[in-house]
Amino acid sequence: MNGKQITIVGGGLVGSLLAVFLAKRGHRINVFERRADPRKSNVYAGRSINLVVSHRGWTALKAAGVHEAVERIVVPVHARMTHDRDGKLTRLPYSIDERAIHSVSRGELNKVMLSEAEKFPNVKLHFEHRCTSVNLETGTCTFHNEATGEASAVPADVVFGSDGAPSAVRQEFMKHRFTFSQTYIEHDYKEIAFAPNADGTPRMDPHCLHIWPRRWFMMMGLANTDGGFTGTLFMPHTASAVIPEAGRPKGAGPGLARRGEATESHPAIPAFDQIKDEQDLMRFFEEHFRDATPMLPDLAEQYFRNPQSNLAIIRCSPWTYKDKVALIGDAAHAIVPFYGEGMNAGYEDCKVLNDILNEHGDDNWATVLDAYHKARKPNGDAIADLSLRNFVEMRDLVADPKFILRKKIEGRLQARHPDKWLPLYSQVKFSDIGYKTAWDEGLRHDRIMEQVLAMPGIEEKWESEEVERKALGLLEK
Amino acid sequence: MNGKQITIVGGGLVGSLLAVFLAKRGHRINVFERRADPRKSNVYAGRSINLVVSHRGWTALKAAGVHEAVERIVVPVHARMTHDRDGKLTRLPYSIDERAIHSVSRGELNKVMLSEAEKFPNVKLHFEHRCTSVNLETGTCTFHNEATGEASAVPADVVFGSDGAPSAVRQEFMKHRFTFSQTYIEHDYKEIAFAPNADGTPRMDPHCLHIWPRRWFMMMGLANTDGGFTGTLFMPHTASAVIPEAGRPKGAGPGLARRGEATESHPAIPAFDQIKDEQDLMRFFEEHFRDATPMLPDLAEQYFRNPQSNLAIIRCSPWTYKDKVALIGDAAHAIVPFYGEGMNAGYEDCKVLNDILNEHGDDNWATVLDAYHKARKPNGDAIADLSLRNFVEMRDLVADPKFILRKKIEGRLQARHPDKWLPLYSQVKFSDIGYKTAWDEGLRHDRIMEQVLAMPGIEEKWESEEVERKALGLLEK
């Protein structure tokens, strides 16, 4: 094998991990990033949702040999902690054995990953380079140097577009036979930081993902290593927004999508465009997030300073062009953040690509890219659907006694029959099972649990043999 | 009312008609067209499907007062004429009363419409002006003069994007909360011109739309005023193409989508990428279009010179931005050409906009544009679905005896009960009924006719009272 000249457009989380994988194979890598080096300037200030690393994220990081650097900057999270309007807390573990997902700041993770990539002499990072065109036939990309104003043309054997949802590389695909859709959900989001105590200790349990579920909107908080939390408020952008189909789980199954009002407009639902001044804001927080307010002394200042961002789902096909160009990560499959899987899905893309290169070698890029697209496209679609589904779960269902009962029944089934019953959440976050397989299996679980929850007296007898037999019997059908 | 400064981006069929409507209202219009003036150079050579003007197209042209100029360049078409592999002809009238649609060359129509627009002193046409940006907030557009290389910024009160499927104006919408999809069908097309006889007379009946339906592919021919025909070959772009869902009528109802193989791949289906040289081409035409070959002495030269074009469906929402910018025609709803309604849908957009301006006046653009989007968006979606459906009808069903029988039964119902039964084709082509209403009614007809065609002995008794009673009975349910 001769090392190839490879251009990676986008030096975010996925681009930097991809650079590591490809550098270890002996290729020569140029990474071009539109923004400044995050190790030198705070490019993410005020507009980041915290991320979580899940099992499949770790699998990819380990395969690339960079997991130890990441382990130093994460906070383990074992459970959801819901806050009701009166401040009452309910702890819902993610799995029966208290397995953890790991909270991490996007900015910190990006810095670590860039430094890992830069350790390889065959990786060169170029910041403030905006991609202005990609020749899909030749692999030559042009870049505008945002600092000097200069333009440059960079030839390459293979090009990867890891440049996120607004991908410039994908723009070039649009000029060809390319199926594409972008759908915005009605909810926007805004970051609000929770400061630590004066002594640097956290004000809430840092090993929980805190949720204030309010049915049509929610706030969440994820711990950082400094004792603070990154909070995020999700709410319709306008009071007149109709909660669209896109905001509901596709085929979520009975028991999840049962709240029929979801497709009607709800003038009573709070929306970003209703909060015009500090008085509106304080009234809103006092009504819905009373227990959080004392932890946010600078709330108004943050709220009116931080940008309000929107959320889109992007699906497209094909992700590759001949033997030359491939989309990866959000550039190929931008999803909503509610399963915390966007980064993990992108990391898994890199890992699967590396596996395919192991199989087909580094000189058959037409075969490799085709196999990559075939392997990942169905999983990209599935995690998009799963992420929408989890939004309903987080903002609404976690506050529903029936849903909590279902979780308990599923936990018992898993404990007693771990070979037969792995709840959907565990499949997604604590396994390497393909997203598509998990989605199909999750829909099957929905149908079974609907019948189980309809059993008379289920609230009393959920731990009985009878319930267990019923569920397993349905599973074997 | 004070006349507004209005920018129209795109001086094609829709842009020029829109200019006439708005000029008559007293506004000051600048039309910017990327291409050269078609009255001075042949910008459409070798890549145009002929168009048909249908009833709603004429309604719009009459409302604008420009129909007489168009009447001089059209050829009336009263029927489909199918050509089977042996050259056997079957004539299928479009309606029981031999109503006509009108064939017209896109280039000729564009020239006439530009001249009509230019008659107004308050309309200025600017050719070879490529739109490079639109400020959706201010209405200022920038243009690159392709002839001189100069850039200019043009302020306006209101901007219309009538710049077709690859709309530059729509690109600006993509930066905002904008739901968008583009879907390519597997079929590409190529123009092939049929020359007239030496004495200028046509070689086929000019008052028919000629179709060579071959189930998975087809050729069609529409007459021009010079005695020639514009022929178009529609065929999968590659032999490995799977005929996708997008190529099949959504909810077409039983009796239309019954051929289940449509979603499997068909290596035996001819495809553009299989025709590599003159020998392949001649063998292909000899097998499938034998009776057309003598009318195409320069077939190989045309085939390998003319471009192969692809076909996409574009859906988006919203079509308008505040009181400033609106998309119209293909820029808002690009569809496949199989119903011959693309231009008519765009013309109807202009007519409806004019009606809304009549109602709300010329100073309430936020209200006007919002009402325009609400009125037209469902109809844009419906004509996209209808056009896909008609592709199956043209390339496949017109050669099916059961389909022909259905047409006869529907014709009889229409003749005897014109108040109760208007076939879908007539609703679309010979009425102003909204596309959405027509689509819903057409699906209802499908369900009824499926039951009628399932009656024992229907081939013999289709003209009976019994069949009529059955159909009308189902209609009243």
PDB file of N, CA and C in Angstrom, chain A residues 253-319:
ATOM      1  N   GLY A 253     -45.256   3.647  18.463  1.00  0.00           N
ATOM      2  CA  GLY A 253     -46.013   2.570  19.084  1.00  0.00           C
ATOM      3  C   GLY A 253     -46.941   3.123  20.145  1.00  0.00           C
ATOM      4  N   PRO A 254     -47.983   2.394  20.416  1.00  0.00           N
ATOM      5  CA  PRO A 254     -48.954   2.830  21.420  1.00  0.00           C
ATOM      6  C   PRO A 254     -48.252   2.969  22.767  1.00  0.00           C
ATOM      7  N   GLY A 255     -48.742   3.882  23.556  1.00  0.00           N
ATOM      8  CA  GLY A 255     -48.114   4.090  24.855  1.00  0.00           C
ATOM      9  C   GLY A 255     -47.041   5.164  24.795  1.00  0.00           C
ATOM     10  N   LEU A 256     -46.594   5.485  23.590  1.00  0.00           N
ATOM     11  CA  LEU A 256     -45.632   6.575  23.474  1.00  0.00           C
ATOM     12  C   LEU A 256     -46.275   7.779  22.790  1.00  0.00           C
ATOM     13  N   ALA A 257     -46.951   7.532  21.680  1.00  0.00           N
ATOM     14  CA  ALA A 257     -47.494   8.642  20.899  1.00  0.00           C
ATOM     15  C   ALA A 257     -48.975   8.818  21.166  1.00  0.00           C
ATOM     16  N   ARG A 258     -49.403   8.369  22.343  1.00  0.00           N
ATOM     17  CA  ARG A 258     -50.840   8.347  22.595  1.00  0.00           C
ATOM     18  C   ARG A 258     -51.430   9.727  22.817  1.00  0.00           C
ATOM     19  N   ARG A 259     -50.609  10.725  23.066  1.00  0.00           N
ATOM     20  CA  ARG A 259     -51.175  12.041  23.385  1.00  0.00           C
ATOM     21  C   ARG A 259     -51.526  12.795  22.118  1.00  0.00           C
ATOM     22  N   GLY A 260     -52.767  12.608  21.730  1.00  0.00           N
ATOM     23  CA  GLY A 260     -53.215  13.052  20.412  1.00  0.00           C
ATOM     24  C   GLY A 260     -53.137  14.545  20.188  1.00  0.00           C
ATOM     25  N   GLU A 261     -53.134  15.289  21.257  1.00  0.00           N
ATOM     26  CA  GLU A 261     -53.119  16.745  21.071  1.00  0.00           C
ATOM     27  C   GLU A 261     -51.823  17.234  20.443  1.00  0.00           C
ATOM     28  N   ALA A 262     -50.855  16.337  20.333  1.00  0.00           N
ATOM     29  CA  ALA A 262     -49.535  16.757  19.881  1.00  0.00           C
ATOM     30  C   ALA A 262     -49.533  17.412  18.510  1.00  0.00           C
ATOM     31  N   THR A 263     -50.536  17.143  17.690  1.00  0.00           N
ATOM     32  CA  THR A 263     -50.512  17.755  16.361  1.00  0.00           C
ATOM     33  C   THR A 263     -51.344  19.032  16.296  1.00  0.00           C
ATOM     34  N   GLU A 264     -51.968  19.399  17.386  1.00  0.00           N
ATOM     35  CA  GLU A 264     -52.734  20.646  17.355  1.00  0.00           C
ATOM     36  C   GLU A 264     -51.856  21.780  17.868  1.00  0.00           C
ATOM     37  N   SER A 265     -52.293  22.988  17.600  1.00  0.00           N
ATOM     38  CA  SER A 265     -51.486  24.100  18.094  1.00  0.00           C
ATOM     39  C   SER A 265     -51.904  24.397  19.534  1.00  0.00           C
ATOM     40  N   HIS A 266     -50.945  24.795  20.309  1.00  0.00           N
ATOM     41  CA  HIS A 266     -51.177  24.985  21.735  1.00  0.00           C
ATOM     42  C   HIS A 266     -50.744  26.372  22.146  1.00  0.00           C
ATOM     43  N   PRO A 267     -51.638  27.323  22.045  1.00  0.00           N
ATOM     44  CA  PRO A 267     -51.251  28.695  22.381  1.00  0.00           C
ATOM     45  C   PRO A 267     -50.753  28.823  23.811  1.00  0.00           C
ATOM     46  N   ALA A 268     -51.117  27.853  24.664  1.00  0.00           N
ATOM     47  CA  ALA A 268     -50.701  27.964  26.064  1.00  0.00           C
ATOM     48  C   ALA A 268     -49.264  27.494  26.278  1.00  0.00           C
ATOM     49  N   ILE A 269     -48.668  26.839  25.302  1.00  0.00           N
ATOM     50  CA  ILE A 269     -47.303  26.354  25.464  1.00  0.00           C
ATOM     51  C   ILE A 269     -46.334  27.534  25.415  1.00  0.00           C
ATOM     52  N   PRO A 270     -45.443  27.645  26.386  1.00  0.00           N
ATOM     53  CA  PRO A 270     -44.471  28.745  26.330  1.00  0.00           C
ATOM     54  C   PRO A 270     -43.601  28.617  25.080  1.00  0.00           C
ATOM     55  N   ALA A 271     -43.148  29.769  24.585  1.00  0.00           N
ATOM     56  CA  ALA A 271     -42.312  29.763  23.384  1.00  0.00           C
ATOM     57  C   ALA A 271     -41.274  30.866  23.515  1.00  0.00           C
ATOM     58  N   PHE A 272     -40.176  30.706  22.806  1.00  0.00           N
ATOM     59  CA  PHE A 272     -39.106  31.710  22.892  1.00  0.00           C
ATOM     60  C   PHE A 272     -39.600  33.107  22.537  1.00  0.00           C
ATOM     61  N   ASP A 273     -40.498  33.189  21.538  1.00  0.00           N
ATOM     62  CA  ASP A 273     -40.889  34.541  21.118  1.00  0.00           C
ATOM     63  C   ASP A 273     -41.831  35.228  22.098  1.00  0.00           C
ATOM     64  N   GLN A 274     -42.227  34.519  23.177  1.00  0.00           N
ATOM     65  CA  GLN A 274     -43.069  35.154  24.181  1.00  0.00           C
ATOM     66  C   GLN A 274     -42.254  35.806  25.291  1.00  0.00           C
ATOM     67  N   ILE A 275     -40.974  35.447  25.356  1.00  0.00           N
ATOM     68  CA  ILE A 275     -40.133  35.983  26.428  1.00  0.00           C
ATOM     69  C   ILE A 275     -39.373  37.189  25.888  1.00  0.00           C
ATOM     70  N   LYS A 276     -39.913  38.367  26.155  1.00  0.00           N
ATOM     71  CA  LYS A 276     -39.383  39.570  25.523  1.00  0.00           C
ATOM     72  C   LYS A 276     -38.461  40.360  26.447  1.00  0.00           C
ATOM     73  N   ASP A 277     -38.674  40.227  27.759  1.00  0.00           N
ATOM     74  CA  ASP A 277     -37.849  41.013  28.675  1.00  0.00           C
ATOM     75  C   ASP A 277     -37.608  40.228  29.968  1.00  0.00           C
ATOM     76  N   GLU A 278     -36.849  40.843  30.877  1.00  0.00           N
ATOM     77  CA  GLU A 278     -36.457  40.157  32.101  1.00  0.00           C
ATOM     78  C   GLU A 278     -37.666  39.736  32.940  1.00  0.00           C
ATOM     79  N   GLN A 279     -38.697  40.569  32.908  1.00  0.00           N
ATOM     80  CA  GLN A 279     -39.893  40.253  33.684  1.00  0.00           C
ATOM     81  C   GLN A 279     -40.563  38.976  33.169  1.00  0.00           C
ATOM     82  N   ASP A 280     -40.711  38.887  31.822  1.00  0.00           N
ATOM     83  CA  ASP A 280     -41.273  37.665  31.218  1.00  0.00           C
ATOM     84  C   ASP A 280     -40.448  36.448  31.616  1.00  0.00           C
ATOM     85  N   LEU A 281     -39.130  36.623  31.548  1.00  0.00           N
ATOM     86  CA  LEU A 281     -38.225  35.502  31.793  1.00  0.00           C
ATOM     87  C   LEU A 281     -38.356  35.011  33.228  1.00  0.00           C
ATOM     88  N   MET A 282     -38.370  35.961  34.171  1.00  0.00           N
ATOM     89  CA  MET A 282     -38.404  35.590  35.580  1.00  0.00           C
ATOM     90  C   MET A 282     -39.735  34.935  35.933  1.00  0.00           C
ATOM     91  N   ARG A 283     -40.803  35.448  35.362  1.00  0.00           N
ATOM     92  CA  ARG A 283     -42.117  34.866  35.598  1.00  0.00           C
ATOM     93  C   ARG A 283     -42.141  33.420  35.081  1.00  0.00           C
ATOM     94  N   PHE A 284     -41.570  33.244  33.896  1.00  0.00           N
ATOM     95  CA  PHE A 284     -41.528  31.918  33.261  1.00  0.00           C
ATOM     96  C   PHE A 284     -40.727  30.929  34.114  1.00  0.00           C
ATOM     97  N   PHE A 285     -39.548  31.333  34.551  1.00  0.00           N
ATOM     98  CA  PHE A 285     -38.724  30.423  35.367  1.00  0.00           C
ATOM     99  C   PHE A 285     -39.373  30.150  36.722  1.00  0.00           C
ATOM    100  N   GLU A 286     -40.004  31.190  37.291  1.00  0.00           N
ATOM    101  CA  GLU A 286     -40.643  31.019  38.587  1.00  0.00           C
ATOM    102  C   GLU A 286     -41.774  29.988  38.492  1.00  0.00           C
ATOM    103  N   GLU A 287     -42.487  30.009  37.386  1.00  0.00           N
ATOM    104  CA  GLU A 287     -43.610  29.091  37.222  1.00  0.00           C
ATOM    105  C   GLU A 287     -43.140  27.653  36.959  1.00  0.00           C
ATOM    106  N   HIS A 288     -42.104  27.515  36.094  1.00  0.00           N
ATOM    107  CA  HIS A 288     -41.788  26.176  35.584  1.00  0.00           C
ATOM    108  C   HIS A 288     -40.509  25.555  36.152  1.00  0.00           C
ATOM    109  N   PHE A 289     -39.552  26.380  36.552  1.00  0.00           N
ATOM    110  CA  PHE A 289     -38.244  25.851  36.967  1.00  0.00           C
ATOM    111  C   PHE A 289     -37.822  26.466  38.297  1.00  0.00           C
ATOM    112  N   ARG A 290     -38.761  26.510  39.254  1.00  0.00           N
ATOM    113  CA  ARG A 290     -38.524  27.265  40.479  1.00  0.00           C
ATOM    114  C   ARG A 290     -37.249  26.824  41.217  1.00  0.00           C
ATOM    115  N   ASP A 291     -37.008  25.496  41.244  1.00  0.00           N
ATOM    116  CA  ASP A 291     -35.848  25.018  42.017  1.00  0.00           C
ATOM    117  C   ASP A 291     -34.517  25.315  41.320  1.00  0.00           C
ATOM    118  N   ALA A 292     -34.563  25.657  40.031  1.00  0.00           N
ATOM    119  CA  ALA A 292     -33.321  25.947  39.313  1.00  0.00           C
ATOM    120  C   ALA A 292     -32.909  27.412  39.468  1.00  0.00           C
ATOM    121  N   THR A 293     -33.889  28.267  39.704  1.00  0.00           N
ATOM    122  CA  THR A 293     -33.631  29.704  39.698  1.00  0.00           C
ATOM    123  C   THR A 293     -32.518  30.145  40.664  1.00  0.00           C
ATOM    124  N   PRO A 294     -32.484  29.608  41.880  1.00  0.00           N
ATOM    125  CA  PRO A 294     -31.402  30.027  42.795  1.00  0.00           C
ATOM    126  C   PRO A 294     -30.005  29.668  42.288  1.00  0.00           C
ATOM    127  N   MET A 295     -29.929  28.667  41.411  1.00  0.00           N
ATOM    128  CA  MET A 295     -28.615  28.262  40.878  1.00  0.00           C
ATOM    129  C   MET A 295     -28.199  29.109  39.684  1.00  0.00           C
ATOM    130  N   LEU A 296     -29.072  30.056  39.297  1.00  0.00           N
ATOM    131  CA  LEU A 296     -28.814  30.848  38.085  1.00  0.00           C
ATOM    132  C   LEU A 296     -28.913  32.334  38.397  1.00  0.00           C
ATOM    133  N   PRO A 297     -27.993  32.865  39.211  1.00  0.00           N
ATOM    134  CA  PRO A 297     -28.104  34.273  39.606  1.00  0.00           C
ATOM    135  C   PRO A 297     -27.979  35.233  38.404  1.00  0.00           C
ATOM    136  N   ASP A 298     -27.261  34.805  37.370  1.00  0.00           N
ATOM    137  CA  ASP A 298     -27.078  35.679  36.205  1.00  0.00           C
ATOM    138  C   ASP A 298     -27.974  35.243  35.046  1.00  0.00           C
ATOM    139  N   LEU A 299     -29.120  34.658  35.376  1.00  0.00           N
ATOM    140  CA  LEU A 299     -29.992  34.086  34.347  1.00  0.00           C
ATOM    141  C   LEU A 299     -30.335  35.069  33.230  1.00  0.00           C
ATOM    142  N   ALA A 300     -30.829  36.246  33.598  1.00  0.00           N
ATOM    143  CA  ALA A 300     -31.289  37.190  32.575  1.00  0.00           C
ATOM    144  C   ALA A 300     -30.140  37.610  31.669  1.00  0.00           C
ATOM    145  N   GLU A 301     -29.014  37.861  32.284  1.00  0.00           N
ATOM    146  CA  GLU A 301     -27.864  38.295  31.472  1.00  0.00           C
ATOM    147  C   GLU A 301     -27.483  37.209  30.465  1.00  0.00           C
ATOM    148  N   GLN A 302     -27.427  35.941  30.947  1.00  0.00           N
ATOM    149  CA  GLN A 302     -27.102  34.824  30.054  1.00  0.00           C
ATOM    150  C   GLN A 302     -28.154  34.653  28.964  1.00  0.00           C
ATOM    151  N   TYR A 303     -29.429  34.705  29.426  1.00  0.00           N
ATOM    152  CA  TYR A 303     -30.525  34.404  28.497  1.00  0.00           C
ATOM    153  C   TYR A 303     -30.522  35.377  27.312  1.00  0.00           C
ATOM    154  N   PHE A 304     -30.355  36.648  27.606  1.00  0.00           N
ATOM    155  CA  PHE A 304     -30.453  37.623  26.524  1.00  0.00           C
ATOM    156  C   PHE A 304     -29.133  37.787  25.756  1.00  0.00           C
ATOM    157  N   ARG A 305     -28.041  37.219  26.305  1.00  0.00           N
ATOM    158  CA  ARG A 305     -26.767  37.264  25.590  1.00  0.00           C
ATOM    159  C   ARG A 305     -26.599  36.039  24.680  1.00  0.00           C
ATOM    160  N   ASN A 306     -26.947  34.850  25.183  1.00  0.00           N
ATOM    161  CA  ASN A 306     -26.680  33.628  24.427  1.00  0.00           C
ATOM    162  C   ASN A 306     -27.595  33.502  23.211  1.00  0.00           C
ATOM    163  N   PRO A 307     -27.055  32.965  22.128  1.00  0.00           N
ATOM    164  CA  PRO A 307     -27.884  32.842  20.923  1.00  0.00           C
ATOM    165  C   PRO A 307     -28.957  31.773  21.092  1.00  0.00           C
ATOM    166  N   GLN A 308     -30.034  31.933  20.345  1.00  0.00           N
ATOM    167  CA  GLN A 308     -31.091  30.927  20.265  1.00  0.00           C
ATOM    168  C   GLN A 308     -30.849  30.141  18.978  1.00  0.00           C
ATOM    169  N   SER A 309     -30.668  28.844  19.095  1.00  0.00           N
ATOM    170  CA  SER A 309     -30.298  28.041  17.917  1.00  0.00           C
ATOM    171  C   SER A 309     -31.427  27.105  17.531  1.00  0.00           C
ATOM    172  N   ASN A 310     -31.487  26.766  16.245  1.00  0.00           N
ATOM    173  CA  ASN A 310     -32.539  25.843  15.822  1.00  0.00           C
ATOM    174  C   ASN A 310     -31.970  24.458  15.532  1.00  0.00           C
ATOM    175  N   LEU A 311     -32.864  23.504  15.325  1.00  0.00           N
ATOM    176  CA  LEU A 311     -32.485  22.091  15.230  1.00  0.00           C
ATOM    177  C   LEU A 311     -33.080  21.474  13.978  1.00  0.00           C
ATOM    178  N   ALA A 312     -32.228  20.896  13.160  1.00  0.00           N
ATOM    179  CA  ALA A 312     -32.704  20.304  11.908  1.00  0.00           C
ATOM    180  C   ALA A 312     -32.264  18.852  11.800  1.00  0.00           C
ATOM    181  N   ILE A 313     -33.038  18.101  11.062  1.00  0.00           N
ATOM    182  CA  ILE A 313     -32.679  16.733  10.713  1.00  0.00           C
ATOM    183  C   ILE A 313     -32.338  16.735   9.226  1.00  0.00           C
ATOM    184  N   ILE A 314     -31.177  16.207   8.900  1.00  0.00           N
ATOM    185  CA  ILE A 314     -30.773  16.135   7.485  1.00  0.00           C
ATOM    186  C   ILE A 314     -30.598  14.669   7.101  1.00  0.00           C
ATOM    187  N   ARG A 315     -31.241  14.301   6.020  1.00  0.00           N
ATOM    188  CA  ARG A 315     -31.067  12.958   5.447  1.00  0.00           C
ATOM    189  C   ARG A 315     -30.665  13.136   3.998  1.00  0.00           C
ATOM    190  N   CYS A 316     -29.756  12.302   3.528  1.00  0.00           N
ATOM    191  CA  CYS A 316     -29.379  12.399   2.129  1.00  0.00           C
ATOM    192  C   CYS A 316     -28.876  11.054   1.623  1.00  0.00           C
ATOM    193  N   SER A 317     -28.709  10.972   0.320  1.00  0.00           N
ATOM    194  CA  SER A 317     -28.229   9.736  -0.296  1.00  0.00           C
ATOM    195  C   SER A 317     -27.845  10.021  -1.750  1.00  0.00           C
ATOM    196  N   PRO A 318     -26.759   9.478  -2.261  1.00  0.00           N
ATOM    197  CA  PRO A 318     -25.747   8.698  -1.538  1.00  0.00           C
ATOM    198  C   PRO A 318     -24.780   9.597  -0.765  1.00  0.00           C
ATOM    199  N   TRP A 319     -24.072   8.999   0.191  1.00  0.00           N
ATOM    200  CA  TRP A 319     -23.090   9.729   1.002  1.00  0.00           C
ATOM    201  C   TRP A 319     -21.733   9.792   0.322  1.00  0.00           C
TER     202      TRP A 319
END
